[in-house]
Tab-separated table of C-alpha atoms and ligand atoms in Angstrom:
chain	number	residue	atom	x	y	z
T	10	MET	CA	-5.963	-100.616	-39.995
T	11	THR	CA	-2.617	-99.462	-38.712
T	12	ASP	CA	-1.315	-100.506	-35.341
T	13	THR	CA	-1.182	-96.885	-34.238
T	14	GLN	CA	-4.923	-97.075	-33.723
T	15	GLN	CA	-5.085	-99.329	-30.700
T	16	ALA	CA	-4.673	-96.793	-27.924
T	17	SER	CA	-7.829	-97.917	-26.215
T	18	SER	CA	-9.163	-95.798	-23.425
T	19	SER	CA	-10.264	-97.666	-20.309
T	20	SER	CA	-13.410	-95.570	-20.268
T	21	HIS	CA	-15.456	-94.018	-23.046
T	22	SER	CA	-16.008	-90.819	-21.091
T	23	ALA	CA	-12.687	-89.038	-21.269
T	24	HIS	CA	-11.530	-88.066	-17.809
T	25	ALA	CA	-8.951	-85.542	-16.689
T	26	SER	CA	-7.072	-87.936	-14.445
T	27	GLN	CA	-6.968	-91.193	-16.367
T	28	PRO	CA	-4.298	-93.462	-14.885
T	29	ILE	CA	-1.397	-94.487	-17.112
T	30	SER	CA	-1.518	-98.244	-16.912
T	31	PRO	CA	1.470	-100.544	-17.481
T	32	GLU	CA	-0.351	-101.764	-20.611
T	33	LEU	CA	-0.500	-98.214	-21.988
T	34	ARG	CA	3.189	-97.641	-21.223
T	35	ARG	CA	4.023	-100.893	-23.032
T	36	TRP	CA	1.859	-99.875	-25.994
T	37	VAL	CA	3.637	-96.506	-26.209
T	38	ALA	CA	7.062	-98.174	-26.114
T	39	GLU	CA	6.051	-100.661	-28.820
T	40	GLN	CA	4.631	-97.976	-31.084
T	41	MET	CA	7.750	-95.849	-30.740
T	42	ALA	CA	9.967	-98.841	-31.377
T	43	ALA	CA	7.946	-99.465	-34.545
T	44	GLY	CA	8.853	-95.948	-35.679
T	45	HIS	CA	5.503	-94.197	-35.194
T	46	SER	CA	5.891	-90.519	-34.526
T	47	ASN	CA	5.001	-88.818	-31.289
T	48	THR	CA	2.492	-86.775	-33.295
T	49	ALA	CA	0.786	-89.896	-34.616
T	50	LEU	CA	0.634	-91.459	-31.157
T	51	ARG	CA	-0.845	-88.281	-29.695
T	52	GLN	CA	-3.507	-88.293	-32.415
T	53	SER	CA	-4.240	-91.955	-31.814
T	54	MET	CA	-4.684	-91.370	-28.086
T	55	ARG	CA	-6.909	-88.351	-28.734
T	56	ASP	CA	-9.001	-90.502	-31.114
T	57	ALA	CA	-9.422	-93.033	-28.316
T	58	GLY	CA	-10.720	-90.371	-25.937
T	59	TRP	CA	-7.670	-89.689	-23.759
T	60	MET	CA	-7.416	-86.248	-22.199
T	61	GLN	CA	-4.465	-83.991	-22.910
T	62	ASP	CA	-2.868	-84.424	-19.459
T	63	ALA	CA	-2.915	-88.205	-19.793
T	64	ILE	CA	-1.427	-87.958	-23.286
T	65	ASP	CA	1.323	-85.672	-21.969
T	66	ALA	CA	2.012	-88.098	-19.126
T	67	ALA	CA	2.277	-91.017	-21.525
T	68	LEU	CA	4.089	-89.193	-24.317
T	69	GLY	CA	5.775	-86.230	-22.624
T	70	PRO	CA	9.539	-85.615	-22.500
T	71	ALA	CA	10.189	-88.302	-19.868
T	72	ALA	CA	8.309	-90.966	-21.803
T	73	VAL	CA	9.959	-89.967	-25.061
T	74	ALA	CA	13.424	-90.032	-23.447
T	75	ALA	CA	12.749	-93.505	-22.035
T	76	ALA	CA	11.622	-94.899	-25.387
T	77	PRO	CA	13.980	-96.397	-27.972
T	78	ALA	CA	15.355	-94.041	-30.612
T	79	GLN	CA	12.931	-93.356	-33.463
T	80	PRO	CA	13.018	-91.374	-36.668
T	81	ALA	CA	12.558	-87.644	-36.069
T	82	ALA	CA	8.895	-86.670	-35.931
T	83	ALA	CA	8.345	-84.890	-39.220
T	84	ALA	CA	5.927	-81.994	-39.497
T	85	ALA	CA	3.806	-84.217	-41.752
T	86	PRO	CA	0.072	-83.712	-41.103
T	87	ALA	CA	-0.792	-87.352	-40.472
T	88	GLU	CA	0.449	-90.820	-41.301
T	89	PRO	CA	-1.352	-92.728	-44.064
T	90	ARG	CA	-3.473	-95.750	-43.195
T	91	THR	CA	-2.255	-99.049	-44.519
T	92	LYS	CA	-5.609	-100.868	-44.717
T	93	MET	CA	-8.267	-98.977	-46.617
T	94	PRO	CA	-11.737	-99.685	-47.986
T	95	GLY	CA	-11.897	-100.184	-51.749
T	96	PRO	CA	-12.609	-102.621	-54.576
T	97	LEU	CA	-10.110	-105.227	-55.768
T	98	LEU	CA	-8.949	-103.933	-59.129
T	99	GLU	CA	-5.845	-106.021	-59.855
T	100	GLY	CA	-5.918	-107.076	-63.482
T	101	SER	CA	-8.228	-104.189	-64.418
T	102	PRO	CA	-11.551	-106.086	-64.280
T	103	LEU	CA	-14.572	-104.682	-66.128
T	104	TYR	CA	-16.845	-106.022	-63.377
T	105	VAL	CA	-16.336	-106.613	-59.664
T	106	ASP	CA	-18.269	-109.002	-57.449
T	107	ALA	CA	-20.539	-107.360	-54.896
T	108	GLY	CA	-22.141	-110.567	-53.610
T	109	ASP	CA	-25.574	-110.450	-55.198
T	110	ARG	CA	-24.533	-108.363	-58.209
T	111	GLN	CA	-21.684	-107.859	-60.650
T	112	VAL	CA	-20.913	-104.147	-60.602
T	113	GLN	CA	-19.356	-102.322	-63.574
T	114	VAL	CA	-16.044	-100.515	-63.199
T	115	LEU	CA	-16.386	-97.382	-65.341
T	116	LEU	CA	-13.449	-95.224	-64.242
T	117	THR	CA	-10.509	-95.500	-61.880
T	118	MET	CA	-8.103	-92.814	-60.740
T	119	LYS	CA	-5.147	-93.265	-58.407
T	120	HIS	CA	-4.604	-89.828	-56.901
T	121	PRO	CA	-7.135	-88.936	-55.723
T	122	ARG	CA	-8.316	-92.514	-55.314
T	123	VAL	CA	-11.610	-92.457	-57.237
T	124	VAL	CA	-13.614	-95.327	-58.726
T	125	VAL	CA	-16.894	-94.917	-60.606
T	126	PHE	CA	-19.217	-97.946	-60.498
T	127	GLY	CA	-22.082	-98.643	-62.906
T	128	ASP	CA	-25.154	-100.755	-62.218
T	129	LEU	CA	-24.572	-100.615	-58.480
T	130	LEU	CA	-28.289	-100.283	-57.672
T	131	SER	CA	-31.328	-101.282	-59.753
T	132	ASP	CA	-33.997	-98.726	-60.669
T	133	GLU	CA	-36.335	-100.395	-58.150
T	134	GLU	CA	-33.730	-100.098	-55.379
T	135	CYS	CA	-33.183	-96.416	-56.174
T	136	GLU	CA	-36.925	-95.774	-56.115
T	137	GLY	CA	-37.333	-97.752	-52.885
T	138	LEU	CA	-34.694	-95.679	-51.076
T	139	ILE	CA	-36.274	-92.434	-52.294
T	140	ALA	CA	-39.752	-93.591	-51.216
T	141	GLY	CA	-38.456	-94.519	-47.750
T	142	ALA	CA	-36.669	-91.192	-47.321
T	143	ARG	CA	-39.126	-88.717	-48.811
T	144	GLU	CA	-41.325	-88.291	-45.739
T	145	ARG	CA	-38.361	-87.910	-43.419
T	146	LEU	CA	-36.462	-85.161	-45.189
T	147	ALA	CA	-35.429	-82.108	-43.258
T	148	ARG	CA	-33.014	-79.332	-44.166
T	149	SER	CA	-29.614	-81.072	-44.210
T	150	LEU	CA	-27.324	-80.829	-41.249
T	151	THR	CA	-23.583	-81.356	-41.508
T	152	VAL	CA	-21.416	-82.474	-38.631
T	153	GLU	CA	-20.018	-79.333	-37.063
T	154	THR	CA	-16.375	-79.970	-36.157
T	155	LYS	CA	-16.118	-76.668	-34.312
T	156	THR	CA	-18.448	-77.948	-31.618
T	157	GLY	CA	-18.865	-81.680	-32.232
T	158	GLY	CA	-22.596	-81.151	-32.807
T	159	GLU	CA	-24.649	-80.616	-35.934
T	160	ALA	CA	-25.633	-77.345	-37.541
T	161	LEU	CA	-27.349	-75.965	-40.600
T	162	ASN	CA	-24.703	-75.416	-43.232
T	163	VAL	CA	-25.171	-72.827	-45.949
T	164	ASP	CA	-22.668	-74.705	-48.133
T	165	ARG	CA	-25.192	-77.473	-48.587
T	166	THR	CA	-28.590	-76.497	-49.939
T	167	SER	CA	-30.039	-79.981	-50.289
T	168	ASP	CA	-32.506	-81.724	-47.956
T	169	GLY	CA	-31.503	-84.941	-46.268
T	170	MET	CA	-32.040	-87.723	-43.759
T	171	PHE	CA	-30.205	-90.785	-42.444
T	172	PHE	CA	-31.445	-94.345	-42.452
T	173	THR	CA	-30.366	-96.359	-39.432
T	174	ARG	CA	-28.010	-99.160	-40.418
T	175	GLY	CA	-30.042	-102.223	-41.459
T	176	GLU	CA	-33.345	-100.498	-40.753
T	177	SER	CA	-35.203	-102.215	-43.624
T	178	PRO	CA	-34.512	-105.246	-45.835
T	179	LEU	CA	-33.699	-102.888	-48.732
T	180	VAL	CA	-31.273	-100.779	-46.676
T	181	GLN	CA	-29.643	-103.953	-45.338
T	182	ARG	CA	-29.260	-105.424	-48.833
T	183	VAL	CA	-27.649	-102.248	-50.144
T	184	GLU	CA	-25.298	-102.053	-47.154
T	185	GLU	CA	-24.223	-105.674	-47.532
T	186	ARG	CA	-23.540	-105.110	-51.235
T	187	ILE	CA	-21.403	-102.063	-50.436
T	188	ALA	CA	-19.506	-104.009	-47.764
T	189	ARG	CA	-18.722	-106.805	-50.249
T	190	LEU	CA	-17.776	-104.376	-52.998
T	191	LEU	CA	-15.449	-102.287	-50.831
T	192	HIS	CA	-14.143	-105.038	-48.515
T	193	TRP	CA	-15.127	-103.117	-45.423
T	194	PRO	CA	-17.388	-104.419	-42.628
T	195	VAL	CA	-20.999	-103.230	-42.560
T	196	GLU	CA	-20.441	-102.317	-38.891
T	197	PHE	CA	-17.737	-99.778	-39.848
T	198	GLY	CA	-20.185	-97.793	-41.987
T	199	GLU	CA	-22.401	-94.892	-40.998
T	200	GLY	CA	-26.100	-95.163	-41.771
T	201	LEU	CA	-27.006	-94.358	-45.389
T	202	GLN	CA	-27.637	-90.668	-45.906
T	203	ILE	CA	-30.204	-89.617	-48.514
T	204	LEU	CA	-30.021	-86.133	-50.034
T	205	ARG	CA	-32.447	-84.390	-52.368
T	206	TYR	CA	-31.271	-81.399	-54.411
T	207	ALA	CA	-33.988	-79.132	-55.854
T	208	PRO	CA	-33.175	-76.911	-58.869
T	209	GLY	CA	-30.416	-74.477	-57.854
T	210	ALA	CA	-29.278	-76.635	-54.913
T	211	GLN	CA	-25.635	-77.616	-54.615
T	212	TYR	CA	-23.015	-78.866	-52.182
T	213	ARG	CA	-19.975	-76.612	-52.275
T	214	PRO	CA	-16.528	-78.271	-52.429
T	215	HIS	CA	-15.458	-79.783	-49.105
T	216	TYR	CA	-13.618	-82.725	-47.593
T	217	ASP	CA	-15.588	-85.535	-45.986
T	218	TYR	CA	-12.988	-86.362	-43.295
T	219	PHE	CA	-13.144	-84.542	-39.982
T	220	ASP	CA	-10.554	-81.786	-39.776
T	221	PRO	CA	-8.029	-82.739	-37.053
T	222	ALA	CA	-7.427	-79.041	-36.340
T	223	GLU	CA	-11.027	-78.390	-35.304
T	224	PRO	CA	-11.784	-78.524	-31.583
T	225	GLY	CA	-14.912	-80.668	-31.930
T	226	THR	CA	-13.212	-83.400	-33.943
T	227	PRO	CA	-11.937	-85.588	-31.044
T	228	THR	CA	-15.509	-85.875	-29.771
T	229	ILE	CA	-16.758	-86.956	-33.194
T	230	LEU	CA	-13.924	-89.481	-33.601
T	231	ARG	CA	-14.806	-91.280	-30.384
T	232	ARG	CA	-17.633	-92.943	-32.296
T	233	GLY	CA	-16.014	-94.975	-35.075
T	234	GLY	CA	-12.838	-92.959	-35.658
T	235	GLN	CA	-12.119	-91.043	-38.861
T	236	ARG	CA	-13.961	-91.329	-42.117
T	237	LEU	CA	-11.735	-93.105	-44.638
T	238	ALA	CA	-13.907	-93.254	-47.732
T	239	THR	CA	-17.156	-92.093	-49.316
T	240	LEU	CA	-19.543	-93.728	-51.751
T	241	VAL	CA	-22.113	-91.419	-53.366
T	242	ILE	CA	-24.820	-93.313	-55.297
T	243	TYR	CA	-27.147	-91.460	-57.650
T	244	LEU	CA	-30.788	-92.432	-57.066
T	245	GLN	CA	-32.478	-89.976	-59.403
T	246	GLU	CA	-30.803	-88.008	-62.161
T	247	PRO	CA	-31.589	-84.329	-62.583
T	248	GLY	CA	-32.480	-82.927	-65.990
T	249	GLN	CA	-29.204	-81.034	-66.120
T	250	GLY	CA	-26.224	-80.262	-63.842
T	251	GLY	CA	-25.657	-81.897	-60.465
T	252	GLY	CA	-22.416	-83.759	-61.225
T	253	THR	CA	-19.974	-84.619	-58.458
T	254	THR	CA	-16.851	-82.538	-58.989
T	255	PHE	CA	-13.238	-82.981	-57.866
T	256	PRO	CA	-11.820	-79.477	-58.432
T	257	ASP	CA	-8.174	-80.404	-57.706
T	258	VAL	CA	-8.083	-82.713	-60.721
T	259	GLY	CA	-10.818	-81.308	-62.967
T	260	LEU	CA	-12.977	-84.429	-62.719
T	261	GLU	CA	-16.771	-84.376	-62.892
T	262	VAL	CA	-18.897	-87.506	-62.502
T	263	ALA	CA	-22.289	-87.444	-64.228
T	264	PRO	CA	-25.145	-88.282	-61.855
T	265	ARG	CA	-26.537	-91.309	-63.713
T	266	ARG	CA	-29.122	-93.320	-61.785
T	267	GLY	CA	-27.720	-96.522	-60.253
T	268	THR	CA	-24.124	-95.298	-60.664
T	269	GLY	CA	-21.848	-94.619	-57.700
T	270	VAL	CA	-18.661	-92.633	-57.194
T	271	PHE	CA	-16.269	-93.975	-54.565
T	272	PHE	CA	-13.289	-92.054	-53.207
T	273	SER	CA	-10.972	-92.689	-50.288
T	274	TYR	CA	-8.568	-90.621	-48.211
T	275	ASP	CA	-5.802	-92.407	-46.316
T	276	ARG	CA	-5.188	-89.395	-44.087
T	277	PRO	CA	-7.366	-86.446	-43.083
T	278	ASP	CA	-5.471	-84.029	-45.261
T	279	PRO	CA	-5.869	-82.016	-48.503
T	280	SER	CA	-2.872	-83.881	-49.934
T	281	THR	CA	-5.372	-86.672	-50.671
T	282	ARG	CA	-6.873	-84.355	-53.335
T	283	THR	CA	-10.354	-85.431	-52.285
T	284	LEU	CA	-11.866	-81.954	-52.314
T	285	HIS	CA	-15.227	-82.588	-53.942
T	286	GLY	CA	-18.621	-80.969	-54.358
T	287	GLY	CA	-22.071	-81.388	-55.822
T	288	ALA	CA	-22.453	-79.002	-58.774
T	289	PRO	CA	-25.632	-76.912	-58.885
T	290	VAL	CA	-28.670	-78.737	-60.211
T	291	LEU	CA	-29.794	-76.782	-63.265
T	292	ALA	CA	-33.029	-78.621	-63.984
T	293	GLY	CA	-35.080	-81.314	-62.271
T	294	GLU	CA	-34.303	-82.991	-58.941
T	295	LYS	CA	-31.200	-84.952	-57.981
T	296	TRP	CA	-31.318	-87.614	-55.259
T	297	VAL	CA	-28.262	-89.396	-53.867
T	298	ALA	CA	-27.413	-91.923	-51.167
T	299	THR	CA	-24.080	-91.436	-49.377
T	300	LYS	CA	-22.254	-94.118	-47.385
T	301	TRP	CA	-19.270	-93.061	-45.272
T	302	LEU	CA	-16.820	-95.688	-44.099
T	303	ARG	CA	-15.059	-95.309	-40.768
T	304	GLU	CA	-11.863	-96.682	-39.250
T	305	ARG	CA	-13.685	-98.729	-36.638
T	306	GLU	CA	-17.123	-99.958	-35.702
T	307	PHE	CA	-19.634	-97.120	-35.860
T	308	ALA	CA	-21.940	-98.236	-33.061
P	12	LIG	O1	-24.378	-85.182	-54.132
P	12	LIG	C1	-23.181	-85.071	-54.402
P	12	LIG	O2	-22.779	-85.078	-55.567
P	12	LIG	C2	-22.225	-84.908	-53.285
P	12	LIG	C3	-21.118	-84.133	-53.481
P	12	LIG	C4	-20.246	-83.969	-52.445
P	12	LIG	C5	-22.426	-85.518	-52.063
P	12	LIG	C6	-21.486	-85.315	-51.072
P	12	LIG	N1	-20.404	-84.564	-51.259
P	12	LIG	C7	-21.601	-85.926	-49.740
P	12	LIG	O3	-22.659	-86.522	-49.466
P	12	LIG	O4	-20.633	-85.821	-48.955
P	13	LIG	ZN1	-18.942	-84.887	-49.575
């Protein structure tokens, strides 16, 4: 995690007249001295729930003039994170330790950062997740960054549900394995999402991070910050179709049961090349579990 992410708000409910404490002024001065851009600091404060007037007071012309000289704020969309979820792949191992299981490394790509894992879940674990989800499926909702709420999305024609984190021994075991594999705390993960794609269903190409330009995004980020990475695990393979595609680089991952595709994005920006989609299922049913990893605790 970068040190630009510590602009803690004194209150979770953002308020129009939040006082600018001496601690906040000191934090701003330190961040500027460390070379972080005004843009990045504004984003960090927005992520922490500060209102625009408080941000302007802390980072407006007077504050900027009082701070030590810093490199010119570039028009860059966002600064990359330094600490990111992901497996340890130094020395190109064929297997990585996930605590209770050695997981196969089947493919790695640097840009976009993509890793395909084999033997991540057993057949019994895949079937157990499907059995637990089946009764609770409803037409999938996607987080609606325009409003901060959820809405039916025509781009996704699958059905889905979320397990609460740790809600059953199986869910907990899977989450702990993912945390070990990706070196990211269980508490920083969203609950596992289960999706079922019937024949013809697909998930059109999209980014999983929350678009900083959308008005609802600051509200969403107050709980856990940005998404940094995604792990899609295939629970049931369709008869045909249903691969996970990365159109920017012409990559398609086959939806083999027990296999998972991991990808990470160190900034919420298309330059990460993490545009991805679920290709139409041409025959049979495809089931997946998706784990999204956040910057901070997702409480
Ligand atoms: O099911 C998939 O292949 C898929 C593709 C793109 C899942 C997601 N995105 C997702 O859950 O975000
Ligand atoms: Zn996605």
